[in-house]
Structure formats: structure tokens, C-alpha cells
mmCIF file of C-alpha atoms in Angstrom:
data_model
loop_
_atom_site.group_PDB
_atom_site.id
_atom_site.type_symbol
_atom_site.label_atom_id
_atom_site.label_comp_id
_atom_site.label_asym_id
_atom_site.label_seq_id
_atom_site.Cartn_x
_atom_site.Cartn_y
_atom_site.Cartn_z
ATOM 1 C CA MET Z 1397 18.199 35.039 -21.245
ATOM 2 C CA GLY Z 1398 15.984 37.895 -20.113
ATOM 3 C CA LEU Z 1399 13.149 36.700 -22.349
ATOM 4 C CA LEU Z 1400 13.515 33.146 -21.002
ATOM 5 C CA SER Z 1401 13.378 34.366 -17.404
ATOM 6 C CA CYS Z 1402 10.313 36.438 -18.216
ATOM 7 C CA PHE Z 1403 8.634 33.439 -19.875
ATOM 8 C CA ILE Z 1404 9.321 31.201 -16.876
ATOM 9 C CA SER Z 1405 8.096 33.757 -14.346
ATOM 10 C CA GLU Z 1406 4.853 34.412 -16.243
ATOM 11 C CA THR Z 1407 3.938 30.915 -17.403
ATOM 12 C CA ILE Z 1408 5.200 28.477 -14.740
ATOM 13 C CA THR Z 1409 3.310 28.526 -11.471
ATOM 14 C CA PRO Z 1410 5.037 27.567 -8.203
ATOM 15 C CA SER Z 1411 3.194 24.229 -8.116
ATOM 16 C CA LEU Z 1412 4.189 23.427 -11.704
ATOM 17 C CA LEU Z 1413 7.780 24.399 -10.983
ATOM 18 C CA PHE Z 1414 7.747 22.069 -7.980
ATOM 19 C CA PHE Z 1415 6.442 19.268 -10.187
ATOM 20 C CA PHE Z 1416 9.322 19.764 -12.623
ATOM 21 C CA LEU Z 1417 11.864 19.787 -9.803
ATOM 22 C CA PHE Z 1418 10.320 16.749 -8.117
ATOM 23 C CA SER Z 1419 10.183 14.857 -11.400
ATOM 24 C CA PHE Z 1420 13.830 15.687 -11.993
ATOM 25 C CA ILE Z 1421 14.752 14.269 -8.584
ATOM 26 C CA ARG Z 1422 12.575 11.220 -9.109
ATOM 27 C CA PHE Z 1423 13.887 10.319 -12.530
ATOM 28 C CA GLY Z 1424 17.421 11.067 -11.417
ATOM 29 C CA THR Z 1425 17.153 8.143 -8.973
ATOM 30 C CA ALA Z 1426 18.617 4.900 -10.297
ATOM 31 C CA THR Z 1427 16.294 1.974 -10.962
ATOM 32 C CA PHE Z 1428 16.533 -0.770 -8.352
ATOM 33 C CA ASN Z 1429 18.523 -3.873 -9.215
ATOM 34 C CA VAL Z 1430 15.868 -6.570 -8.706
ATOM 35 C CA THR Z 1431 14.998 -9.976 -10.134
ATOM 36 C CA THR Z 1432 11.357 -10.444 -11.119
ATOM 37 C CA LEU Z 1433 9.324 -13.639 -10.844
ATOM 38 C CA ALA Z 1434 6.645 -15.283 -12.928
ATOM 39 C CA PHE Z 1435 3.376 -15.585 -11.017
ATOM 40 C CA ASP Z 1436 3.600 -19.350 -10.539
ATOM 41 C CA GLU Z 1437 7.177 -19.069 -9.259
ATOM 42 C CA GLY Z 1438 6.170 -17.232 -6.109
ATOM 43 C CA TYR Z 1439 2.409 -16.786 -5.731
ATOM 44 C CA ASN Z 1440 -0.924 -18.580 -5.447
ATOM 45 C CA PRO Z 1441 -4.532 -17.414 -5.881
ATOM 46 C CA LEU Z 1442 -6.084 -16.281 -2.597
ATOM 47 C CA PHE Z 1443 -9.781 -15.837 -3.411
ATOM 48 C CA GLY Z 1444 -12.053 -15.032 -6.335
ATOM 49 C CA ASP Z 1445 -10.210 -17.454 -8.619
ATOM 50 C CA GLY Z 1446 -12.413 -16.631 -11.597
ATOM 51 C CA ASN Z 1447 -11.514 -12.962 -11.177
ATOM 52 C CA LEU Z 1448 -7.764 -13.637 -11.167
ATOM 53 C CA VAL Z 1449 -6.502 -13.701 -14.755
ATOM 54 C CA ARG Z 1450 -2.900 -14.605 -15.583
ATOM 55 C CA SER Z 1451 -1.237 -13.298 -18.719
ATOM 56 C CA PRO Z 1452 -0.275 -15.864 -21.401
ATOM 57 C CA ASP Z 1453 3.413 -15.605 -20.439
ATOM 58 C CA GLY Z 1454 2.632 -15.946 -16.731
ATOM 59 C CA HIS Z 1455 4.538 -12.792 -15.751
ATOM 60 C CA SER Z 1456 1.562 -10.553 -14.978
ATOM 61 C CA VAL Z 1457 -1.859 -10.954 -13.442
ATOM 62 C CA ARG Z 1458 -5.119 -9.024 -13.377
ATOM 63 C CA LEU Z 1459 -7.347 -8.838 -10.308
ATOM 64 C CA LEU Z 1460 -11.026 -8.060 -10.925
ATOM 65 C CA LEU Z 1461 -13.852 -6.866 -8.692
ATOM 66 C CA ASP Z 1462 -17.420 -7.477 -9.823
ATOM 67 C CA VAL Z 1463 -20.806 -7.609 -8.139
ATOM 68 C CA TYR Z 1464 -20.085 -11.119 -6.854
ATOM 69 C CA THR Z 1465 -16.551 -10.972 -5.525
ATOM 70 C CA GLY Z 1466 -13.188 -9.313 -5.450
ATOM 71 C CA SER Z 1467 -9.982 -11.281 -5.887
ATOM 72 C CA GLY Z 1468 -6.475 -11.626 -4.593
ATOM 73 C CA PHE Z 1469 -3.238 -13.567 -4.494
ATOM 74 C CA ILE Z 1470 -0.718 -14.535 -1.823
ATOM 75 C CA SER Z 1471 2.963 -15.438 -1.851
ATOM 76 C CA SER Z 1472 3.681 -19.182 -1.779
ATOM 77 C CA ARG Z 1473 6.088 -18.749 1.153
ATOM 78 C CA MET Z 1474 6.320 -16.677 4.298
ATOM 79 C CA TYR Z 1475 9.282 -14.360 4.787
ATOM 80 C CA GLN Z 1476 11.265 -13.246 7.807
ATOM 81 C CA HIS Z 1477 12.075 -9.768 6.447
ATOM 82 C CA GLY Z 1478 12.176 -8.919 2.759
ATOM 83 C CA PHE Z 1479 11.643 -6.567 -0.156
ATOM 84 C CA PHE Z 1480 8.171 -6.941 -1.693
ATOM 85 C CA SER Z 1481 7.478 -5.103 -4.907
ATOM 86 C CA ALA Z 1482 5.289 -4.956 -8.015
ATOM 87 C CA LYS Z 1483 4.418 -2.666 -10.861
ATOM 88 C CA ILE Z 1484 0.715 -1.903 -10.537
ATOM 89 C CA LYS Z 1485 -1.908 -0.182 -12.687
ATOM 90 C CA LEU Z 1486 -5.201 0.737 -11.032
ATOM 91 C CA PRO Z 1487 -8.788 0.802 -12.364
ATOM 92 C CA SER Z 1488 -9.902 3.997 -14.109
ATOM 93 C CA ASP Z 1489 -13.023 6.192 -14.207
ATOM 94 C CA TYR Z 1490 -15.470 5.773 -11.295
ATOM 95 C CA THR Z 1491 -13.677 3.810 -8.556
ATOM 96 C CA ALA Z 1492 -15.335 5.076 -5.358
ATOM 97 C CA GLY Z 1493 -15.475 2.540 -2.549
ATOM 98 C CA ILE Z 1494 -12.749 0.336 -4.039
ATOM 99 C CA VAL Z 1495 -9.534 -0.623 -2.282
ATOM 100 C CA VAL Z 1496 -6.598 -2.169 -4.090
ATOM 101 C CA ALA Z 1497 -4.133 -3.418 -1.491
ATOM 102 C CA PHE Z 1498 -0.522 -4.564 -1.637
ATOM 103 C CA TYR Z 1499 0.564 -5.674 1.806
ATOM 104 C CA THR Z 1500 2.323 -8.175 4.047
ATOM 105 C CA SER Z 1501 0.578 -9.971 6.887
ATOM 106 C CA ASN Z 1502 0.591 -13.096 9.047
ATOM 107 C CA GLY Z 1503 -3.010 -12.807 10.226
ATOM 108 C CA ASP Z 1504 -3.874 -16.313 9.034
ATOM 109 C CA VAL Z 1505 -1.171 -17.786 11.277
ATOM 110 C CA PHE Z 1506 -1.040 -15.412 14.249
ATOM 111 C CA GLU Z 1507 -4.717 -14.645 14.706
ATOM 112 C CA LYS Z 1508 -4.429 -12.700 17.964
ATOM 113 C CA ASN Z 1509 -1.081 -10.974 17.554
ATOM 114 C CA HIS Z 1510 -0.538 -10.567 13.827
ATOM 115 C CA ASP Z 1511 1.815 -8.144 12.054
ATOM 116 C CA GLU Z 1512 0.982 -6.163 8.922
ATOM 117 C CA LEU Z 1513 2.500 -3.621 6.510
ATOM 118 C CA ASP Z 1514 0.052 -1.965 4.118
ATOM 119 C CA ILE Z 1515 -0.060 -0.013 0.913
ATOM 120 C CA GLU Z 1516 -3.748 0.623 0.209
ATOM 121 C CA PHE Z 1517 -5.045 2.535 -2.812
ATOM 122 C CA LEU Z 1518 -8.370 4.283 -2.182
ATOM 123 C CA GLY Z 1519 -10.716 4.792 -5.138
ATOM 124 C CA ASN Z 1520 -12.656 7.947 -5.871
ATOM 125 C CA ILE Z 1521 -15.573 9.348 -7.832
ATOM 126 C CA GLU Z 1522 -15.028 9.987 -11.526
ATOM 127 C CA GLY Z 1523 -12.813 12.979 -12.168
ATOM 128 C CA LYS Z 1524 -11.186 12.802 -8.725
ATOM 129 C CA PRO Z 1525 -7.761 11.208 -8.235
ATOM 130 C CA TRP Z 1526 -6.846 7.975 -6.510
ATOM 131 C CA ARG Z 1527 -5.304 8.417 -3.079
ATOM 132 C CA PHE Z 1528 -3.373 5.908 -1.025
ATOM 133 C CA GLN Z 1529 -2.256 5.158 2.490
ATOM 134 C CA THR Z 1530 0.473 3.216 4.266
ATOM 135 C CA ASN Z 1531 0.081 1.552 7.633
ATOM 136 C CA VAL Z 1532 2.037 -0.504 10.163
ATOM 137 C CA TYR Z 1533 0.719 -3.012 12.699
ATOM 138 C CA GLY Z 1534 2.812 -5.108 15.041
ATOM 139 C CA ASN Z 1535 1.914 -7.847 17.499
ATOM 140 C CA GLY Z 1536 -1.835 -7.389 17.057
ATOM 141 C CA SER Z 1537 -1.756 -3.640 17.728
ATOM 142 C CA THR Z 1538 -4.802 -3.027 15.505
ATOM 143 C CA ASN Z 1539 -6.134 -0.431 17.954
ATOM 144 C CA ARG Z 1540 -3.061 1.693 17.221
ATOM 145 C CA GLY Z 1541 -3.212 2.336 13.496
ATOM 146 C CA ARG Z 1542 -0.173 4.137 12.112
ATOM 147 C CA GLU Z 1543 -1.741 5.449 8.922
ATOM 148 C CA GLU Z 1544 -0.354 8.089 6.620
ATOM 149 C CA ARG Z 1545 -2.278 9.250 3.548
ATOM 150 C CA TYR Z 1546 -1.016 10.758 0.326
ATOM 151 C CA ASN Z 1547 -1.833 12.005 -3.139
ATOM 152 C CA LEU Z 1548 0.246 11.052 -6.179
ATOM 153 C CA TRP Z 1549 1.991 13.215 -8.780
ATOM 154 C CA PHE Z 1550 0.668 11.014 -11.626
ATOM 155 C CA ASP Z 1551 -2.493 9.149 -12.637
ATOM 156 C CA PRO Z 1552 -1.953 5.537 -11.439
ATOM 157 C CA SER Z 1553 -4.665 4.241 -13.775
ATOM 158 C CA LYS Z 1554 -2.854 5.386 -16.941
ATOM 159 C CA GLU Z 1555 0.384 3.454 -16.660
ATOM 160 C CA PHE Z 1556 2.300 1.053 -14.432
ATOM 161 C CA HIS Z 1557 4.328 2.307 -11.486
ATOM 162 C CA ARG Z 1558 6.398 0.321 -9.013
ATOM 163 C CA TYR Z 1559 5.265 0.169 -5.373
ATOM 164 C CA SER Z 1560 7.475 -1.508 -2.784
ATOM 165 C CA ILE Z 1561 7.777 -2.402 0.891
ATOM 166 C CA LEU Z 1562 11.153 -3.039 2.502
ATOM 167 C CA TRP Z 1563 11.059 -4.740 5.911
ATOM 168 C CA THR Z 1564 14.230 -5.424 7.875
ATOM 169 C CA ALA Z 1565 15.025 -5.906 11.551
ATOM 170 C CA LYS Z 1566 16.069 -2.255 11.659
ATOM 171 C CA ASN Z 1567 13.580 -0.318 9.563
ATOM 172 C CA ILE Z 1568 10.637 -0.299 7.167
ATOM 173 C CA ILE Z 1569 10.641 1.769 3.961
ATOM 174 C CA PHE Z 1570 7.700 2.323 1.615
ATOM 175 C CA TYR Z 1571 8.502 3.278 -1.981
ATOM 176 C CA VAL Z 1572 6.691 4.695 -5.001
ATOM 177 C CA ASP Z 1573 8.887 3.909 -7.980
ATOM 178 C CA GLU Z 1574 12.366 4.520 -6.550
ATOM 179 C CA VAL Z 1575 11.265 7.388 -4.289
ATOM 180 C CA PRO Z 1576 11.121 6.520 -0.581
ATOM 181 C CA ILE Z 1577 7.939 8.053 0.830
ATOM 182 C CA ARG Z 1578 8.025 6.792 4.419
ATOM 183 C CA GLU Z 1579 10.557 5.257 6.771
ATOM 184 C CA VAL Z 1580 9.768 3.656 10.124
ATOM 185 C CA VAL Z 1581 12.917 3.138 12.177
ATOM 186 C CA ARG Z 1582 12.737 0.479 14.868
ATOM 187 C CA ASN Z 1583 13.266 1.844 18.349
ATOM 188 C CA ASP Z 1584 12.773 0.672 21.920
ATOM 189 C CA ALA Z 1585 9.696 2.873 22.380
ATOM 190 C CA MET Z 1586 7.722 0.781 19.867
ATOM 191 C CA GLY Z 1587 8.263 -2.403 21.858
ATOM 192 C CA GLY Z 1588 6.289 -5.280 20.370
ATOM 193 C CA ASP Z 1589 4.488 -2.938 17.954
ATOM 194 C CA TYR Z 1590 7.342 -3.339 15.469
ATOM 195 C CA PRO Z 1591 6.521 -6.240 13.089
ATOM 196 C CA SER Z 1592 8.789 -9.139 13.953
ATOM 197 C CA LYS Z 1593 7.157 -12.417 12.847
ATOM 198 C CA PRO Z 1594 7.235 -14.060 9.388
ATOM 199 C CA MET Z 1595 4.756 -12.616 6.899
ATOM 200 C CA SER Z 1596 3.288 -13.421 3.491
ATOM 201 C CA LEU Z 1597 2.777 -10.941 0.658
ATOM 202 C CA TYR Z 1598 -0.824 -10.273 -0.402
ATOM 203 C CA ALA Z 1599 -2.458 -8.339 -3.243
ATOM 204 C CA THR Z 1600 -6.229 -7.814 -3.318
ATOM 205 C CA ILE Z 1601 -9.048 -5.761 -4.798
ATOM 206 C CA TRP Z 1602 -12.272 -5.548 -2.820
ATOM 207 C CA ASP Z 1603 -15.360 -3.529 -1.893
ATOM 208 C CA ALA Z 1604 -14.625 -1.125 0.976
ATOM 209 C CA SER Z 1605 -17.698 1.068 0.531
ATOM 210 C CA SER Z 1606 -18.040 1.531 4.282
ATOM 211 C CA TRP Z 1607 -14.925 3.724 4.575
ATOM 212 C CA ALA Z 1608 -12.658 4.031 1.527
ATOM 213 C CA THR Z 1609 -14.015 7.174 -0.177
ATOM 214 C CA ASN Z 1610 -14.898 10.237 1.903
ATOM 215 C CA GLY Z 1611 -15.416 8.079 4.965
ATOM 216 C CA GLY Z 1612 -18.009 5.900 3.211
ATOM 217 C CA LYS Z 1613 -20.034 8.680 1.603
ATOM 218 C CA TYR Z 1614 -19.496 7.253 -1.888
ATOM 219 C CA LYS Z 1615 -20.052 3.524 -2.489
ATOM 220 C CA VAL Z 1616 -18.958 1.119 -5.193
ATOM 221 C CA ASN Z 1617 -21.144 1.511 -8.275
ATOM 222 C CA TYR Z 1618 -21.267 -1.863 -10.016
ATOM 223 C CA GLU Z 1619 -22.616 -0.329 -13.215
ATOM 224 C CA TYR Z 1620 -18.925 0.369 -13.895
ATOM 225 C CA ALA Z 1621 -17.834 -3.210 -13.117
ATOM 226 C CA PRO Z 1622 -15.710 -5.153 -13.590
ATOM 227 C CA PHE Z 1623 -12.970 -3.072 -11.987
ATOM 228 C CA THR Z 1624 -9.524 -4.269 -13.032
ATOM 229 C CA SER Z 1625 -6.141 -3.826 -11.362
ATOM 230 C CA GLU Z 1626 -3.001 -5.164 -13.015
ATOM 231 C CA PHE Z 1627 0.244 -6.436 -11.470
ATOM 232 C CA LYS Z 1628 3.526 -7.263 -13.190
ATOM 233 C CA ASP Z 1629 7.310 -7.387 -12.596
ATOM 234 C CA LEU Z 1630 6.736 -9.057 -9.238
ATOM 235 C CA VAL Z 1631 9.603 -9.167 -6.733
ATOM 236 C CA LEU Z 1632 10.120 -11.261 -3.584
ATOM 237 C CA ASP Z 1633 13.572 -10.750 -2.029
ATOM 238 C CA GLY Z 1634 14.102 -12.060 1.487
ATOM 239 C CA CYS Z 1635 14.450 -14.973 3.842
ATOM 240 C CA ALA Z 1636 11.771 -17.514 2.921
ATOM 241 C CA ILE Z 1637 10.791 -19.888 5.705
ATOM 242 C CA ASP Z 1638 8.497 -22.864 6.146
ATOM 243 C CA PRO Z 1639 4.964 -21.605 6.921
ATOM 244 C CA ILE Z 1640 4.727 -24.153 9.756
ATOM 245 C CA GLN Z 1641 7.864 -22.713 11.359
ATOM 246 C CA LYS Z 1642 6.168 -19.857 13.197
ATOM 247 C CA PHE Z 1643 9.282 -19.004 15.219
ATOM 248 C CA PRO Z 1644 12.374 -19.568 13.104
ATOM 249 C CA ASN Z 1645 15.836 -19.926 14.625
ATOM 250 C CA SER Z 1646 17.153 -16.458 15.432
ATOM 251 C CA THR Z 1647 20.219 -17.011 13.227
ATOM 252 C CA ALA Z 1648 18.471 -18.815 10.370
ATOM 253 C CA CYS Z 1649 18.012 -15.608 8.372
ATOM 254 C CA SER Z 1650 21.099 -13.701 9.479
ATOM 255 C CA GLU Z 1651 22.992 -14.207 6.202
ATOM 256 C CA THR Z 1652 19.985 -13.231 4.089
ATOM 257 C CA ASP Z 1653 19.296 -10.244 6.349
ATOM 258 C CA THR Z 1654 22.856 -9.010 5.855
ATOM 259 C CA TRP Z 1655 22.456 -9.368 2.087
ATOM 260 C CA LEU Z 1656 19.054 -7.640 2.171
ATOM 261 C CA GLU Z 1657 20.380 -4.672 4.145
ATOM 262 C CA SER Z 1658 23.202 -4.223 1.621
ATOM 263 C CA ARG Z 1659 20.860 -3.870 -1.374
ATOM 264 C CA ASP Z 1660 20.387 -0.540 -3.132
ATOM 265 C CA TYR Z 1661 16.757 -0.294 -2.004
ATOM 266 C CA ALA Z 1662 17.824 -0.645 1.652
ATOM 267 C CA VAL Z 1663 19.950 2.498 1.595
ATOM 268 C CA ILE Z 1664 18.392 5.954 1.622
ATOM 269 C CA THR Z 1665 21.035 8.200 0.108
ATOM 270 C CA PRO Z 1666 21.084 11.959 0.788
ATOM 271 C CA LYS Z 1667 19.522 12.466 -2.654
ATOM 272 C CA SER Z 1668 16.760 9.956 -1.932
ATOM 273 C CA ARG Z 1669 16.108 11.450 1.499
ATOM 274 C CA SER Z 1670 15.722 14.853 -0.106
ATOM 275 C CA ALA Z 1671 13.199 13.368 -2.543
ATOM 276 C CA MET Z 1672 11.307 11.777 0.363
ATOM 277 C CA ARG Z 1673 11.174 15.082 2.212
ATOM 278 C CA ARG Z 1674 9.843 16.858 -0.874
ATOM 279 C CA PHE Z 1675 7.213 14.167 -1.447
ATOM 280 C CA ARG Z 1676 5.979 14.379 2.119
ATOM 281 C CA GLN Z 1677 5.844 18.171 2.042
ATOM 282 C CA ARG Z 1678 3.866 18.226 -1.183
ATOM 283 C CA TYR Z 1679 1.742 15.061 -1.232
ATOM 284 C CA MET Z 1680 1.177 13.787 2.312
ATOM 285 C CA TYR Z 1681 -2.121 15.070 3.699
ATOM 286 C CA TYR Z 1682 -2.512 13.002 6.880
ATOM 287 C CA SER Z 1683 -0.194 11.480 9.478
ATOM 288 C CA TYR Z 1684 -1.250 9.653 12.632
ATOM 289 C CA CYS Z 1685 1.609 11.369 14.459
ATOM 290 C CA TYR Z 1686 -0.338 14.654 14.343
ATOM 291 C CA ASP Z 1687 -3.822 13.256 14.937
ATOM 292 C CA ASN Z 1688 -4.561 14.481 18.463
ATOM 293 C CA VAL Z 1689 -8.149 13.222 18.194
ATOM 294 C CA ARG Z 1690 -7.050 9.585 17.999
ATOM 295 C CA TYR Z 1691 -3.841 10.085 19.953
ATOM 296 C CA PRO Z 1692 -3.997 12.909 22.527
ATOM 297 C CA ILE Z 1693 -0.531 11.722 23.567
ATOM 298 C CA THR Z 1694 1.818 11.513 20.597
ATOM 299 C CA PRO Z 1695 2.912 7.900 19.921
ATOM 300 C CA PRO Z 1696 6.452 7.415 21.226
ATOM 301 C CA GLU Z 1697 8.057 6.510 17.895
ATOM 302 C CA CYS Z 1698 6.940 9.752 16.206
ATOM 303 C CA ALA Z 1699 9.586 12.373 15.462
ATOM 304 C CA VAL Z 1700 7.463 15.528 15.579
ATOM 305 C CA ASP Z 1701 8.267 18.281 13.099
ATOM 306 C CA SER Z 1702 6.875 21.672 14.145
ATOM 307 C CA ASN Z 1703 6.008 22.692 10.574
ATOM 308 C CA GLU Z 1704 4.226 19.402 9.887
ATOM 309 C CA LYS Z 1705 2.398 19.632 13.202
ATOM 310 C CA GLN Z 1706 0.982 23.012 12.229
ATOM 311 C CA ARG Z 1707 0.031 21.797 8.751
ATOM 312 C CA PHE Z 1708 -1.830 18.737 10.025
ATOM 313 C CA ARG Z 1709 -3.432 20.227 13.121
ATOM 314 C CA ASN Z 1710 -7.005 19.832 11.769
ATOM 315 C CA THR Z 1711 -6.710 16.476 9.989
ATOM 316 C CA GLY Z 1712 -7.867 14.127 12.733
ATOM 317 C CA ARG Z 1713 -11.298 13.410 11.283
ATOM 318 C CA LEU Z 1714 -10.611 10.612 8.795
ATOM 319 C CA ARG Z 1715 -12.149 7.142 8.754
ATOM 320 C CA PHE Z 1716 -10.040 4.004 8.475
ATOM 321 C CA GLY Z 1717 -10.774 0.409 7.609
ATOM 322 C CA GLY Z 1718 -8.588 -1.379 10.137
ATOM 323 C CA SER Z 1719 -6.381 -4.405 9.564
ATOM 324 C CA HIS Z 1720 -6.741 -6.733 6.598
ATOM 325 C CA ARG Z 1721 -7.630 -9.610 8.894
ATOM 326 C CA LYS Z 1722 -10.832 -7.744 9.770
ATOM 327 C CA GLN Z 1723 -11.370 -6.758 6.133
ATOM 328 C CA ALA Z 1724 -10.999 -10.384 4.995
ATOM 329 C CA ARG Z 1725 -13.857 -11.375 7.280
ATOM 330 C CA MET Z 1726 -15.991 -8.590 5.805
ATOM 331 C CA GLU Z 1727 -15.194 -9.712 2.243
ATOM 332 C CA ARG Z 1728 -16.068 -13.336 3.016
ATOM 333 C CA ALA Z 1729 -19.390 -12.223 4.520
ATOM 334 C CA ARG Z 1730 -20.124 -10.096 1.425
ATOM 335 C CA ARG Z 1731 -19.454 -13.045 -0.898
ATOM 336 C CA LYS Z 1732 -21.760 -15.268 1.167
ATOM 337 C CA ARG Z 1733 -24.552 -12.676 0.974
ATOM 338 C CA ARG Z 1734 -24.124 -12.431 -2.806
ATOM 339 C CA SER Z 1735 -24.138 -16.215 -3.118
ATOM 340 C CA ARG Z 1736 -27.300 -16.572 -1.043
ATOM 341 C CA ALA Z 1737 -29.019 -13.841 -3.052
ATOM 342 C CA ALA Z 1738 -28.079 -15.591 -6.312
ATOM 343 C CA SER Z 1739 -29.405 -18.914 -4.973
ATOM 344 C CA VAL Z 1740 -32.727 -17.337 -3.977
ATOM 345 C CA SER Z 1741 -33.015 -15.736 -7.407
ATOM 346 C CA ASP Z 1742 -32.353 -19.084 -9.111
ATOM 347 C CA ASP Z 1743 -34.957 -20.820 -6.933
ATOM 348 C CA GLN Z 1744 -37.567 -18.199 -7.804
ATOM 349 C CA THR Z 1745 -36.783 -18.580 -11.495
ATOM 350 C CA ASP Z 1746 -37.243 -22.365 -11.257
ATOM 351 C CA MET Z 1747 -40.661 -21.831 -9.689
#
């Protein structure tokens, strides 16, 4: 026993020991009980159809980004609350300037007061790890971004991992695998900033060179294209509504909401909350709640932790991309520029 203790103390660093402990907690968490869908059962192409490639069995899909366009898909229905989930594998090697996004939004329906819940993966230069952020917008509050940014304890380009968003009338939970990494609890102070209108699920890959990597310092390098992200084991649990029904009856989803809130992914157990706390202590490197550059007055929904406040006191210098409604306009403009450039090139060749 003495030799074992000596070996551990001399060979296992504190960070490595934390990794072992965190992994133990993570893998000790039960897998969610969910039903997966084939792509055609719940989703439609959004843009870049030629860069959206379904698997032969229809249960997975690849999204590609090349010099001409990115790509994306959207759920076939809108949902008034739900659990949105997929196993995702990200592009490898040089991925600077790339964003792979998995998010809910209603920006196409509510143009001036849309809601949005984001998981956005931010690419990096070769040899540097992917990072990701979560964000919450409600009622068009795009001038009040609620971003948090994190590192991961694994390489997301090597294997699939499950990423999930739970949205209920009471709270929002973001998950990596079965580990909750962020919870937003609805309270009166948020007012209309809490997402409340039906949303669709989106998944996209696109060029975000202006901000995604080191605030735009590193751009997408298309010599490495095409960049491929993969999605499988897709999940849509929730109250599906008619897209035309912008304001559903207040009781129309009550039964489904009750069912949703009883699911295993809707309950943060003491063990899961401990795992969330450990994740945030080790892997979160930015929180809007402690960004006194953007928010000299702390947003009212933030529960300030004195230790976190000290840790994040100098982090208010990051650059963000804004809502996906704005980003969609940028992507459409980029595709038009590429198309015009290709047309000019073809005309010159004909001459």
C-alpha cells in the first residue's frame, strides 16, 4: 500500500487526478432514456443541400463546409418546450474560423422578438482544441447576450459525444453527454428575456471568420476543406405544434410539459449537480455574469459566486457573433458573393 501511495503521489499530477475523478463521476451517470429518430422522421435540409449528406440508413447526416457554402438542417416542426439532442463529431485538424452550431430558434417566424438557445462549437488552429459556448436569448434580447464559454475534457473530433438542450417553462439545462454543464432557472427578474415562444431545432456549419477564433484573428483556411461535422442518434422530445400557430393555447402543451418535466434528463440529482459544479470549476473560462465590461451592473438572474467572480475578473474582452438570425444573413451574403465570383469566372473563361 505504501508503494502504491508513493507511485500515485509521484506520477499523478493534480490535474490528472481531477480528470480521473471527473471521468468517474461522468461515467457513473446513467445514460438518458431517449428515443432516436431517422433524419426524415423529424428534419429537413435548411441550406447547402449538396453539402448535406445522409447516411444510407437515414439515421445520421454529415454537414460540410467548403469554399462555396456551409450547410444545415432544421426540425420539421416547431416545439413549445422540449429536449433536443444529438451525438456529434466535429471536424479535425485546422478548423479556425469555423462554427458548428446546435441550437433552437424562432427567428424565421418572430423576426423582431425571437428566442434562441445555443450550443456553438468554435474551431481553432491545428494543434489547439475546440472550444464551445452556450447562450440564451429571449424576446429579441440580442443586445443582452448570456454567453458562457468552456473547454472540453476530450477531443470532440475523435469520437461522437451527445450534446443536449432541455427547455421547459421552469428551466433550461445544457448537457454534454449526461453531464449538466449549465442551468438557467426562470425567475421574475428575467421578465420577457426567458424564451417562451415555439422554436425549431437547427444544426449548421458555417464560416465565422470574423469572430470565432481569437476574436477573428484566425480565419477559415479552405485549403483544408471540406470541413465535415457528423450528427447521429437525433432526439426531439416535446410538444410539437403547427408552425402557423404562433401563439398556441396555454393548455395545449400542459400534458406534454408534465411528461417532459418528469423525464430523467429534466432532473438534476445531487450527483449530477456535483458533476456540473466540477465541470464549471475546471472547464468554464468565461461567464457573462462576471463580465463587468459588457455589464457594469450584474444581470438580475445571475447568482454571483465570490470565488467565480475572482476567477473571471479579467475575462471581459471576448468577441461574440450575436444571434443566429444575424449570422444567417451573413451566411446568405457570403454565398451570394461566392456565386457572383463563380459567374464572373465562368464568363471570363467563355471569352
